[in-house]
Amino acid sequence: MATLAPALLSAALTIAGLVLFGLAPREKVPVGLHLEESFPFVFMQLSLCAVGAAVAWRQPRNPIGWLLSAGGLAAGVEFLAAGYMTYGLLSEGGL
C-alpha cells in the first residue's frame, strides 16, 4: 500500500486543482490558465505517478520508481497550488 500512496495522493491533489480551476470565473482567467489547456499536464503528471507506482510496486528497491512517484506528487502539489492561486485571485471575494 505504501507504494500506491504517492499516486493516490497525487490523484487527489490533481482533482482538487481541477475543481479550483473550474470554479474560477472563465472571463477573468488569462490565456494559458484555462482548464482545458491544462489537460496535457494532468495527463503527464498522472502518467508519472502511475508508472512510478507500478515500478515501485514490482521492484520496491528500485529508486527510479520512487523518483517517478515523487515527480508526479510534486506536479500534483504544483497543480493544486496553481488552481488555488487562480481561484483565489480571480473569484469574487477571494477565498
Coordinates of C-alpha atoms in Angstrom, one line a residue:
M1 CA 0.0 0.0 0.0
A2 CA 2.9 2.4 0.7
T3 CA 3.9 2.2 -3.0
L4 CA 0.5 3.4 -4.1
A5 CA 0.3 6.3 -1.6
P6 CA 2.1 8.9 -3.7
A7 CA -0.1 8.0 -6.7
L8 CA -3.3 8.2 -4.8
L9 CA -2.3 11.5 -3.1
S10 CA -1.3 12.9 -6.4
A11 CA -4.6 12.0 -8.0
A12 CA -6.5 13.6 -5.1
L13 CA -4.4 16.8 -5.4
T14 CA -5.0 16.9 -9.1
I15 CA -8.7 16.5 -8.7
A16 CA -8.8 19.3 -6.1
G17 CA -6.7 21.5 -8.5
L18 CA -9.1 20.8 -11.4
V19 CA -12.1 21.7 -9.2
L20 CA -10.5 25.0 -8.3
F21 CA -9.6 25.8 -11.9
G22 CA -13.2 25.0 -12.9
L23 CA -14.6 27.3 -10.2
A24 CA -12.6 30.4 -11.3
P25 CA -14.6 32.8 -13.5
R26 CA -13.8 32.0 -17.1
E27 CA -13.9 35.5 -18.4
K28 CA -11.2 36.7 -15.9
V29 CA -8.8 33.8 -16.4
P30 CA -5.8 34.8 -18.5
V31 CA -4.7 32.8 -21.6
G32 CA -2.7 29.8 -20.6
L33 CA -4.6 29.1 -17.3
H34 CA -7.8 27.8 -18.8
L35 CA -9.0 24.4 -17.6
E36 CA -8.8 22.7 -21.0
E37 CA -5.3 24.0 -21.6
S38 CA -4.0 22.1 -18.5
F39 CA -5.2 18.6 -19.6
P40 CA -1.8 17.7 -21.2
F41 CA -0.1 18.5 -18.0
V42 CA -2.6 16.5 -16.0
F43 CA -2.0 13.5 -18.2
M44 CA 1.7 13.8 -17.9
Q45 CA 1.5 14.1 -14.1
L46 CA -0.8 11.2 -13.6
S47 CA 1.3 9.1 -16.0
L48 CA 4.4 9.8 -13.9
C49 CA 2.6 8.6 -10.8
A50 CA 1.1 5.6 -12.4
V51 CA 4.4 4.4 -13.9
G52 CA 6.3 5.2 -10.7
A53 CA 3.7 3.3 -8.6
A54 CA 4.0 0.3 -11.0
V55 CA 7.8 0.2 -10.9
A56 CA 7.9 0.7 -7.1
W57 CA 5.3 -2.0 -6.5
R58 CA 7.1 -4.6 -8.6
Q59 CA 10.6 -3.5 -7.5
P60 CA 10.5 -1.6 -4.2
R61 CA 14.2 -1.2 -4.1
N62 CA 14.5 0.4 -7.5
P63 CA 14.9 4.2 -6.9
I64 CA 13.5 5.1 -10.4
G65 CA 10.0 4.1 -9.4
W66 CA 10.2 6.3 -6.3
L67 CA 11.7 9.2 -8.2
L68 CA 8.9 9.0 -10.8
S69 CA 6.3 8.9 -8.0
A70 CA 7.9 11.8 -6.3
G71 CA 8.0 13.8 -9.5
G72 CA 4.3 13.1 -10.1
L73 CA 3.5 14.0 -6.5
A74 CA 5.4 17.3 -6.8
A75 CA 3.5 18.1 -10.0
G76 CA 0.2 17.4 -8.2
V77 CA 1.2 19.8 -5.4
E78 CA 2.0 22.4 -8.1
F79 CA -1.2 21.8 -9.9
L80 CA -3.2 22.3 -6.7
A81 CA -1.3 25.5 -5.9
A82 CA -1.9 26.9 -9.4
G83 CA -5.6 26.1 -9.1
Y84 CA -5.8 27.7 -5.6
M85 CA -4.0 30.8 -6.9
T86 CA -6.2 31.1 -9.9
Y87 CA -9.4 30.7 -8.0
G88 CA -8.2 32.9 -5.1
L89 CA -7.1 35.8 -7.3
L90 CA -9.8 35.8 -9.8
S91 CA -13.0 34.9 -8.0
E92 CA -15.3 37.5 -6.4
G93 CA -14.3 38.0 -2.8
G94 CA -11.4 35.6 -2.9
L95 CA -11.3 32.6 -0.8

